[in-house]
Every structure is written in structure tokens, then in C-alpha cells.
Short mmCIF file of C-alpha atoms in Angstrom, two decimals:
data_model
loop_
_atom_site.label_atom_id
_atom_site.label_comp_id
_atom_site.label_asym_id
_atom_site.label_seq_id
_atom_site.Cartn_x
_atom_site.Cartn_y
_atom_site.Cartn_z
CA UNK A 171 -47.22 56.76 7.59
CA UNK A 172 -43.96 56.52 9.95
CA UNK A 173 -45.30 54.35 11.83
CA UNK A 174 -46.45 51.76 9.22
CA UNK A 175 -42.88 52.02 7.86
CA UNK A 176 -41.22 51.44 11.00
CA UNK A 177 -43.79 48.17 11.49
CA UNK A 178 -42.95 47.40 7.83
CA UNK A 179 -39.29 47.76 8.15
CA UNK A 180 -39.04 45.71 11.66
CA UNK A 181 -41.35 42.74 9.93
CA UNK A 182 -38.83 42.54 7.03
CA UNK A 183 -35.46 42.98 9.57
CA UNK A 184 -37.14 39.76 11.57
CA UNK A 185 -37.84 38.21 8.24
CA UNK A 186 -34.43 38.35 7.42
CA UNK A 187 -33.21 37.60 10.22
CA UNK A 188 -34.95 34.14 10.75
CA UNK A 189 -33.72 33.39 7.43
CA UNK A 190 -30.32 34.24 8.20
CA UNK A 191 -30.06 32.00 11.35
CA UNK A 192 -31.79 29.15 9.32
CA UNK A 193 -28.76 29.42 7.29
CA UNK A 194 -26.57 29.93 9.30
CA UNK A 195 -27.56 26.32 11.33
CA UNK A 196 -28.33 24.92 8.05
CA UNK A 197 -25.23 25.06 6.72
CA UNK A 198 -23.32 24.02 9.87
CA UNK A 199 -25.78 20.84 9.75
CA UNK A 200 -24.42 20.19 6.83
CA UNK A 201 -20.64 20.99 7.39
CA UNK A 202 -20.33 19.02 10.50
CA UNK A 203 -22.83 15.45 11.04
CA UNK A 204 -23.54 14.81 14.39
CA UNK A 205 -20.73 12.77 15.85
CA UNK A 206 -21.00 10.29 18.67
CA UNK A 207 -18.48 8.08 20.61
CA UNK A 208 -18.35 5.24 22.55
CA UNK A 209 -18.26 5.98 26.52
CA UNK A 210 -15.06 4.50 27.17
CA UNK A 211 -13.08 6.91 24.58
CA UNK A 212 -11.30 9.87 26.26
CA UNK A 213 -12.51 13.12 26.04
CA UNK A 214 -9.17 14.21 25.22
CA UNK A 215 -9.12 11.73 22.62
CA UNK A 216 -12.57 12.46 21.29
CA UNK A 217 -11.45 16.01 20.35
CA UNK A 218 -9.05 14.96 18.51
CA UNK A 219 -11.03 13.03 16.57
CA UNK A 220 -13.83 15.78 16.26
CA UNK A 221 -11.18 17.62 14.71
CA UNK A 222 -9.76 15.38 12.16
CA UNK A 223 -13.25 14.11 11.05
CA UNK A 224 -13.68 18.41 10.34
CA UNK A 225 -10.58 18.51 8.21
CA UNK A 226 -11.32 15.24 6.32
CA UNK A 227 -15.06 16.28 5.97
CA UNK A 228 -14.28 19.76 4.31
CA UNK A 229 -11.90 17.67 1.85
CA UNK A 230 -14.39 14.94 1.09
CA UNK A 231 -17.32 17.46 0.91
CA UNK A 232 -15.55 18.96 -2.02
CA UNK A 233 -14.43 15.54 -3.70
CA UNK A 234 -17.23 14.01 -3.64
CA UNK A 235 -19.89 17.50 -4.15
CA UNK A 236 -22.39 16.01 -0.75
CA UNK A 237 -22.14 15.80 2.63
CA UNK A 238 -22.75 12.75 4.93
CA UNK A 239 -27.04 13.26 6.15
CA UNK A 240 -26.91 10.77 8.85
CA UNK A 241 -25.19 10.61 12.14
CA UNK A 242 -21.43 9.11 12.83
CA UNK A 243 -20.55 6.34 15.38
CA UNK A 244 -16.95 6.45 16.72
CA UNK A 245 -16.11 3.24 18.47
CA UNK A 246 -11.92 2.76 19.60
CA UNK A 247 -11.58 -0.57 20.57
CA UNK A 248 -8.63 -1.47 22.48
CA UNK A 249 -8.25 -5.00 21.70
CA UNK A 250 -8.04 -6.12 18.58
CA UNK A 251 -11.23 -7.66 17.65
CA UNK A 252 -11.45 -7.31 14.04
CA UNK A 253 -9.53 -8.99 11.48
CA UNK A 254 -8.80 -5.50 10.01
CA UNK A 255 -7.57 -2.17 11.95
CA UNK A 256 -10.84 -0.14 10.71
CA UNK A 257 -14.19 -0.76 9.32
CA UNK A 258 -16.98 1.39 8.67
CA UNK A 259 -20.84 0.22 8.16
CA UNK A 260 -24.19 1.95 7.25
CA UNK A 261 -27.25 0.38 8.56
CA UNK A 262 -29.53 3.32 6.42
CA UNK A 263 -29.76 5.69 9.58
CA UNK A 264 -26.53 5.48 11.22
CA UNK A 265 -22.36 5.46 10.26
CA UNK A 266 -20.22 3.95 12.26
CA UNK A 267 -16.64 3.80 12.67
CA UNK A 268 -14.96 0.92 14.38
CA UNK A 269 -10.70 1.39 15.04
CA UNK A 270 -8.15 -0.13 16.60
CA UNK A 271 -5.70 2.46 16.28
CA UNK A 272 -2.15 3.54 17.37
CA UNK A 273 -1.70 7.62 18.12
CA UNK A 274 0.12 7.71 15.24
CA UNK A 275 -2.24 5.33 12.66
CA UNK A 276 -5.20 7.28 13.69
CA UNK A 277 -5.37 10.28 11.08
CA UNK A 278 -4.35 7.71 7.88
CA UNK A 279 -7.25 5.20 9.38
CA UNK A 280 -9.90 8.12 9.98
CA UNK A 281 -8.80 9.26 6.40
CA UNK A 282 -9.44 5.84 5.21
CA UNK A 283 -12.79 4.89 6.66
CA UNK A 284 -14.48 8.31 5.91
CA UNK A 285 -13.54 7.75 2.84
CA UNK A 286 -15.96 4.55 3.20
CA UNK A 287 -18.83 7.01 4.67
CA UNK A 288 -19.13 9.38 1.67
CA UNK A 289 -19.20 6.49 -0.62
CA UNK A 290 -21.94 4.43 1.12
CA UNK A 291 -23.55 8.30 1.29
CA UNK A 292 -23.33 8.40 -2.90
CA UNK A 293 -24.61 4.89 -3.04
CA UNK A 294 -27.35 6.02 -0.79
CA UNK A 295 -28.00 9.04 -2.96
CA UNK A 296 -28.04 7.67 -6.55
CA UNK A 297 -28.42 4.23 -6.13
CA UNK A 298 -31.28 3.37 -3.70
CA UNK A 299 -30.15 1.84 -0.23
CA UNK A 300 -32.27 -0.52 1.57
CA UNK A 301 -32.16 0.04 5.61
CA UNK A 302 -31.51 -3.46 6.03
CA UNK A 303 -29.15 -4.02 3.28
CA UNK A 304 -25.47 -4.59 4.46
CA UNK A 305 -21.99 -3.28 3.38
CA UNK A 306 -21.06 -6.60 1.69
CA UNK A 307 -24.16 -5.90 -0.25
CA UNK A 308 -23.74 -2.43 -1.06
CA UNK A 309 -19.88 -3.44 -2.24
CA UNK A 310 -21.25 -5.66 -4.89
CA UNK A 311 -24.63 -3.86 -6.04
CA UNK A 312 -23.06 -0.51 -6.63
CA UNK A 313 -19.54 -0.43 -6.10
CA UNK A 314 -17.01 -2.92 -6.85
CA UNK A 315 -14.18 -3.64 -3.81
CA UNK A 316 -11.75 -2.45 -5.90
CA UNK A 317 -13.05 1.23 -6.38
CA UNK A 318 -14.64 1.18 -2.82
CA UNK A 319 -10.86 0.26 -1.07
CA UNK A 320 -8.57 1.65 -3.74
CA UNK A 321 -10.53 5.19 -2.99
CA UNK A 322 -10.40 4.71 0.65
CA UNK A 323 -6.50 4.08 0.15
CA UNK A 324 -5.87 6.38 -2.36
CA UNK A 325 -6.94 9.04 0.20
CA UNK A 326 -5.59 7.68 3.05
CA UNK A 327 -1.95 8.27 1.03
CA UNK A 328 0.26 6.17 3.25
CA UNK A 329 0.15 2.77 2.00
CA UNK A 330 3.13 2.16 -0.56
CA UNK A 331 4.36 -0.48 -3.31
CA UNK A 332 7.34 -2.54 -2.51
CA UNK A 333 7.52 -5.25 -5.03
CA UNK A 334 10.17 -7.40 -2.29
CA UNK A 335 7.47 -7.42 -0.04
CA UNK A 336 5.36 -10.35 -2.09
CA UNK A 337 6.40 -13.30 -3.46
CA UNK A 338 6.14 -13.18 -7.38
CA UNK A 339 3.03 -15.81 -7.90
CA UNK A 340 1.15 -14.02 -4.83
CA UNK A 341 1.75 -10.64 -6.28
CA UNK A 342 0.74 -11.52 -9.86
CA UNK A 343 -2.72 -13.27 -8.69
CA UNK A 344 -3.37 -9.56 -6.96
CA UNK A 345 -2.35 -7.14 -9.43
CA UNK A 346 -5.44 -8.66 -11.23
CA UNK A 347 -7.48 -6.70 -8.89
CA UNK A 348 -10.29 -5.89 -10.96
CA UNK A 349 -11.15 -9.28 -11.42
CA UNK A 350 -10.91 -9.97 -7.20
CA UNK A 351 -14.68 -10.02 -5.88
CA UNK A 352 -13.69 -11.10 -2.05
CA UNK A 353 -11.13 -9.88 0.64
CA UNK A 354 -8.06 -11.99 0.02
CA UNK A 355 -6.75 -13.96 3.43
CA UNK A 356 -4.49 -13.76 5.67
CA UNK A 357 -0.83 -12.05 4.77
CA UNK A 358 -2.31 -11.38 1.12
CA UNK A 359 -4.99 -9.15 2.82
CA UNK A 360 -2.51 -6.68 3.37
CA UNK A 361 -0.91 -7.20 0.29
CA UNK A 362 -4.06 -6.50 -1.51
CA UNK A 363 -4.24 -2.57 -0.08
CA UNK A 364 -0.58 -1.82 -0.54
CA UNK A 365 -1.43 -2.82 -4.16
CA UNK A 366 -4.69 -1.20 -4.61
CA UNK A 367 -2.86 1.76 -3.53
CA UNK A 368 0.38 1.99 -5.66
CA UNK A 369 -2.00 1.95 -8.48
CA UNK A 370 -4.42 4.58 -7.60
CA UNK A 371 -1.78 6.80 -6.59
CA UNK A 372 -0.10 6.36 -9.62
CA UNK A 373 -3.17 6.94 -12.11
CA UNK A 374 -4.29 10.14 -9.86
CA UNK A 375 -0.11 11.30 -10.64
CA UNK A 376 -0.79 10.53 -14.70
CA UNK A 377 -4.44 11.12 -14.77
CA UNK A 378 -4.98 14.15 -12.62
CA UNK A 379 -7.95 11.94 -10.89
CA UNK A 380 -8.39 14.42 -7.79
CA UNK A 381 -9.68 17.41 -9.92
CA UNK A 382 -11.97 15.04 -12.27
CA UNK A 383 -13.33 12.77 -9.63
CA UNK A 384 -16.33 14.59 -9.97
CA UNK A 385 -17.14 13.88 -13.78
CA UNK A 386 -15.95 10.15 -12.64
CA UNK A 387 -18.92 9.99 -10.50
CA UNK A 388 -21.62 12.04 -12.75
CA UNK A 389 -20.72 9.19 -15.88
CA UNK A 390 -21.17 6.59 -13.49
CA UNK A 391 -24.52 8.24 -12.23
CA UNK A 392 -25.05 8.48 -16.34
CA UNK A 393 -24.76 4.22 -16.61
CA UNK A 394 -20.94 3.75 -17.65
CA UNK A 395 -18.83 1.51 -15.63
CA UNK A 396 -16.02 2.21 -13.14
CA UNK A 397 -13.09 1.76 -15.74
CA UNK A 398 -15.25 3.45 -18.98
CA UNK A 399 -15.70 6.64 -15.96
CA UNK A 400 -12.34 6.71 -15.47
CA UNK A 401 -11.52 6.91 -19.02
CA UNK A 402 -14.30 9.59 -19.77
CA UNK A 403 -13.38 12.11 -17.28
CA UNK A 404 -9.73 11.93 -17.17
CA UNK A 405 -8.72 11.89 -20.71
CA UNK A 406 -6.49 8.53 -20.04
CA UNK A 407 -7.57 5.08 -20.58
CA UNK A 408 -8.08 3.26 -17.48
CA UNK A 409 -7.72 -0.07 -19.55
CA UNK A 410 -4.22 1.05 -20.86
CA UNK A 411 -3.31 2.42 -17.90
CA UNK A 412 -3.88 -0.53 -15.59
CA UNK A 413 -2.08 -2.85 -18.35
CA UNK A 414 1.19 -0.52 -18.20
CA UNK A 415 1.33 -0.70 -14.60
CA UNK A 416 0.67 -4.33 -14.29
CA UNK A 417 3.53 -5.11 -16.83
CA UNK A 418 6.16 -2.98 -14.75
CA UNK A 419 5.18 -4.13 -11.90
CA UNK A 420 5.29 -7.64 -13.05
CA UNK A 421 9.17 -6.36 -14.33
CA UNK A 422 10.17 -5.21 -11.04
CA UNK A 423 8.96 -8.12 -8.76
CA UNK A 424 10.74 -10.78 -10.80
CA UNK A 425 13.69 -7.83 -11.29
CA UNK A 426 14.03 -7.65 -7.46
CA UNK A 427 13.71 -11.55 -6.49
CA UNK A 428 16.64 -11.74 -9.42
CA UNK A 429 18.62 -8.83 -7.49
CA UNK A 430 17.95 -10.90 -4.28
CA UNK A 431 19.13 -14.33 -5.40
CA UNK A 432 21.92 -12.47 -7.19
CA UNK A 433 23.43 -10.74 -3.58
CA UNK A 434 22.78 -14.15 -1.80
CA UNK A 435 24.46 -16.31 -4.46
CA UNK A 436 27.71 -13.80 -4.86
CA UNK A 437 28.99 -14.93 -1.68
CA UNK A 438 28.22 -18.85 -2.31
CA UNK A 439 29.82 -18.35 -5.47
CA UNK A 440 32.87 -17.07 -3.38
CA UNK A 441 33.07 -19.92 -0.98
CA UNK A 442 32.99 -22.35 -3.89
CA UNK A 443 35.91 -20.96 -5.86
CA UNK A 444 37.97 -20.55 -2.50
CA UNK A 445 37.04 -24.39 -1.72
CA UNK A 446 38.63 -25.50 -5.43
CA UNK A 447 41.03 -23.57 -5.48
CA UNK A 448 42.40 -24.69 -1.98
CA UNK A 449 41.20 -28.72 -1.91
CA UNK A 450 41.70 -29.25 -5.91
CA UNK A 451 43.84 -32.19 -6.98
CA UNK A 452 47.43 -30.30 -8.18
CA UNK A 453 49.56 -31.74 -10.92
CA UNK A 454 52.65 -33.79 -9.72
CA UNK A 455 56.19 -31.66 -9.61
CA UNK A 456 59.13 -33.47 -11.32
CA UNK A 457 61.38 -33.26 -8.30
CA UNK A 458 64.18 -35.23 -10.46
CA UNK A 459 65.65 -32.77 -13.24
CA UNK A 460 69.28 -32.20 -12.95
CA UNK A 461 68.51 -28.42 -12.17
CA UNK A 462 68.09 -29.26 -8.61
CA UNK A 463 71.78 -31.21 -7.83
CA UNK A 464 73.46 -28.02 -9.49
CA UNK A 465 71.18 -26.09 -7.60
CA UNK A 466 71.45 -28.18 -3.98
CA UNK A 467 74.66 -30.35 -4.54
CA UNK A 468 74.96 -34.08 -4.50
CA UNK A 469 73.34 -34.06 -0.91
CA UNK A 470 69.83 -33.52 -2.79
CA UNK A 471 70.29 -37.32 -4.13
CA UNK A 472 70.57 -39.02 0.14
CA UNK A 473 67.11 -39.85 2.00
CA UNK A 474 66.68 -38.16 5.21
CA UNK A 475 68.54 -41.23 7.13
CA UNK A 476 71.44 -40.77 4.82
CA UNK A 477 72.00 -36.74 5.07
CA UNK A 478 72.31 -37.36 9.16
CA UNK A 479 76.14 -37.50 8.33
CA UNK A 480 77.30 -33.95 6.91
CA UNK A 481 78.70 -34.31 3.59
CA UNK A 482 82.50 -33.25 3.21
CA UNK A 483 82.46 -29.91 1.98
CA UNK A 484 85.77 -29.78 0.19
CA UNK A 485 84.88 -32.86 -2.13
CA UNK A 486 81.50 -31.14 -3.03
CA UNK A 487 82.85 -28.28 -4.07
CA UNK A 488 85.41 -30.28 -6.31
CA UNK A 489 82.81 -32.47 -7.62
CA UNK A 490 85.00 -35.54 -6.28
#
């Protein structure tokens, strides 16, 4: 009877203890994707890296409620052969991460293209994704490019609005973001993040978007749209919202290019008042009123050939 407890009690312990370790490895699976880098990257560097992607995993894990199931890619390229700094693809069975990085941009661009991961992972999740499908594709079927890179910027939390830095026209055309379907070129490109950014930042300040992002994505998952979502989860309207923001934006471009002209035409106005008031045509004196021979003698009345000769002082002061 001993015996056949002991046996009984050892099966169960191993039991237990298979399940345990199972676990255990499971849940590190999940925690951590397999990472991989490029040959040339440090080892030093690729630490570093390890590390941040650990941080920003944790963070994302509990935004978004998943983890990323497939493998990551690290590539650092030295020169700069993208037209961006970062981009991040999916081809079904594989992430990858391409950066051209300083030390410094590193954690706000890891930040930024994970961000990329775990929504290509959602899309994968809820909406079907075809192994041969690209990211252009995915952007349009599922998510528009103005969720998918005001998310990524919105997390990355460095990118902020200066309303000097665009030209009034320019920045009008992108505060319509919504309505923009395709990267915008060259400086606007740029222009286009720092926007997307300033306005996620301030509806996640308003709207508390960090602690509902989760209903955001279960009433998308449901069949609403990106702005209804918004709306639905966080108690604010996305539609109001976005109209408030684009009107005082709109107030403080035109507001700062009025500021601008204002400090460069101050000094112009300056120069032009000191240039009338110096070369303007002045009013002729009357230089023969009586006041001046009481004032300067009889002398005043001789030209300048005339007044060589010193007048006689003793008849001037007679008057004779």
C-alpha cells in the first residue's frame, strides 16, 4: 500500500512537473519572439537592442492584449538606403526591422517600428493575412495610414507640433490626414508624422486613449470604423475632436507666420520713418523778419564779400 502511494505520488510530482516547465517555456515563448540580427551588427549593439525590444514588448503586449507569434529581423544599415530612417515588413512568417539609426534615435525608432509589428500581428489575427500579401496592402485592406503611423508615433512620443515649421497651404493640405491615402513627398513626408503625432498625443491627453485602446480594437474587430472606435471606447468624439484641433491649429499657423512678418517688418518700418524723416523736403525759413537785425545788428543785411571789412562798432551800437 506504501509502495503504490509512493509510485502514485512520484507519477503525479513528474506530472506536474512537466506541466510546470511547459509553462514555464511557454510563457517565455510568448514574452520574448525569437530575435535575429544581421551579421554585421555588434554584439554590443545587439544587446542593446535585445533589451529595448523586452521593454517595448512587455508595454505593447499589454496595449494591444497579444504577443508577436513569428520571428523578428533586426537589420542596422549604415548607409542610408531608405527614403525613411525605419521600416518594418511582414512577409506572413517573418518581421523585420530595417534602421538607420543614430545612438541616440535608436529607442524612439525601435519604439516606433514595433509599434508597426503588433499591428501587422492584429491584422494577422482578426483580419486574415495572405503570406504573399505586402505592407502597402495590409495598410489599405485593414488599416488606414493614418491609424497605422499616428499609433506608431503616438508611441514613439518624440515627434512634436511646431506650426513655424510648415508653410500655411502645406500644413492645411496635411492636417486633412484622414483623407491622405499615400506617403506625402519629400520635406512634407516629415511634416506628415510631426502632424500625425501632435494629434494623437493630444486626443490620448483629452481622451484617455492608452487605457481604452483595448475596447478601440474589440469595436473595430465588432465592424465599426477607426473614427466610430475611437468614439465608442473613449467617451469623446473623434469627429469633434479632430475638427477642434484642426481649427487651432489652422489659428496658430497663420497666428505665427503673422508674428513672423510682424518682427521682420518692425525694423523695415524703422528704416522707413528714419529715411523721411532725414531726406524729406523741409519748409523754407523766412530768414528776412526784422527779429534777426535786432538780434545780429546791421552786419546781418552784407553778403559774405561785404562783411570782410569789420563794421565800426561804435556806430552800431548808436544805430548811426
Amino acid at each position: 500500500m506504501n509502495a503504490y502511494g509512493s509510485a502514485g505520488s512520484s507519477s503525479a510530482l513528474k506530472i506536474w512537473g512537466a506541466l510546470l516547465c511547459f509553462l514555464m517555456a511557454f510563457s517565455l515563448l510568448q514574452a520574448a519572439p525569437p530575435t535575429h540580427y544581421s551579421l554585421h551588427i555588434p554584439l554590443s549593439l545587439q544587446r542593446t537592442i535585445q533589451d529595448l525590444i523586452e521593454r517595448y514588448g512587455e508595454e505593447l503586449d499589454a496595449l494591444w492584449g497579444l504577443t508577436l507569434s513569428f520571428p523578428i529581423h533586426v537589420d542596422i544599415q549604415r548607409e542610408s538606403g531608405l527614403s525613411v530612417r525605419g521600416e518594418a515588413t511582414f512577409d506572413g512568417r517573418l518581421y523585420t526591422v530595417f534602421m538607420t539609426p543614430s545612438f541616440l534615435d535608436l529607442p524612439f525608432l525601435l519604439k516606433h517600428e514595433l509599434m508597426h509589428l503588433y499591428t501587422f500581428e492584429w491584422i494577422w489575427r482578426t483580419q486574415g493575412f495572405d503570406i504573399e500579401c505586402t505592407e502597402q496592402r495590409v495598410i489599405y485592406a485593414s488599416v488606414p495610414l493614418w491609424v497605422m503611423e499616428g499609433l506608431a508615433v503616438w508611441y514613439e512620443g518624440r515627434l512634436m507640433q511646431d506650426p513655424r515649421i510648415a508653410f500655411p497651404w502645406e500644413y492645411r493640405a496635411l492636417i486633412n490626414f484622414t483623407k491622405i491615402e499615400e506617403y506625402p513627398k519629400g520635406q512634407a513626408h516629415a511634416q506628415y508624422y510631426i502632424v500625425l503625432s501632435d494629434f494623437f498625443r493630444e486626443y490620448d491627453r483629452r481622451a484617455n486613449l492608452r487605457e481604452r485602446f483595448g475596447d478601440v480594437l474589440r469595436y473595430v474587430e465588432a465592424g465599426m470604423s477607426w473614427p466610430e472606435a475611437f468614439t465608442k471606447a473613449t467617451g469623446r468624439d473623434f469627429e469633434e475632436a479632430l475638427t477642434r484641433w484642426k481649427r487651432g491649429k489652422t489659428l496658430a499657423v497663420w497666428l505665427s507666420v503673422f508674428l513672423d512678418f510682424l518682427a521682420a517688418g518692425i525694423p523695415l518700418l524703422l528704416l522707413f520713418v528714419l529715411f523721411v524723416h532725414f531726406f524729406r523736403r523741409r519748409n523754407p525759413v523766412d530768414t528776412f523778419g526784422p527779429e534777426y537785425e535786432k538780434k545780429y545788428g546791421p552786419s546781418y543785411w552784407l553778403t559774405s564779400s561785404e562783411s570782410e571789412e569789420p563794421p565800426n562798432t561804435a556806430e552800431t551800437k548808436n544805430g548811426t
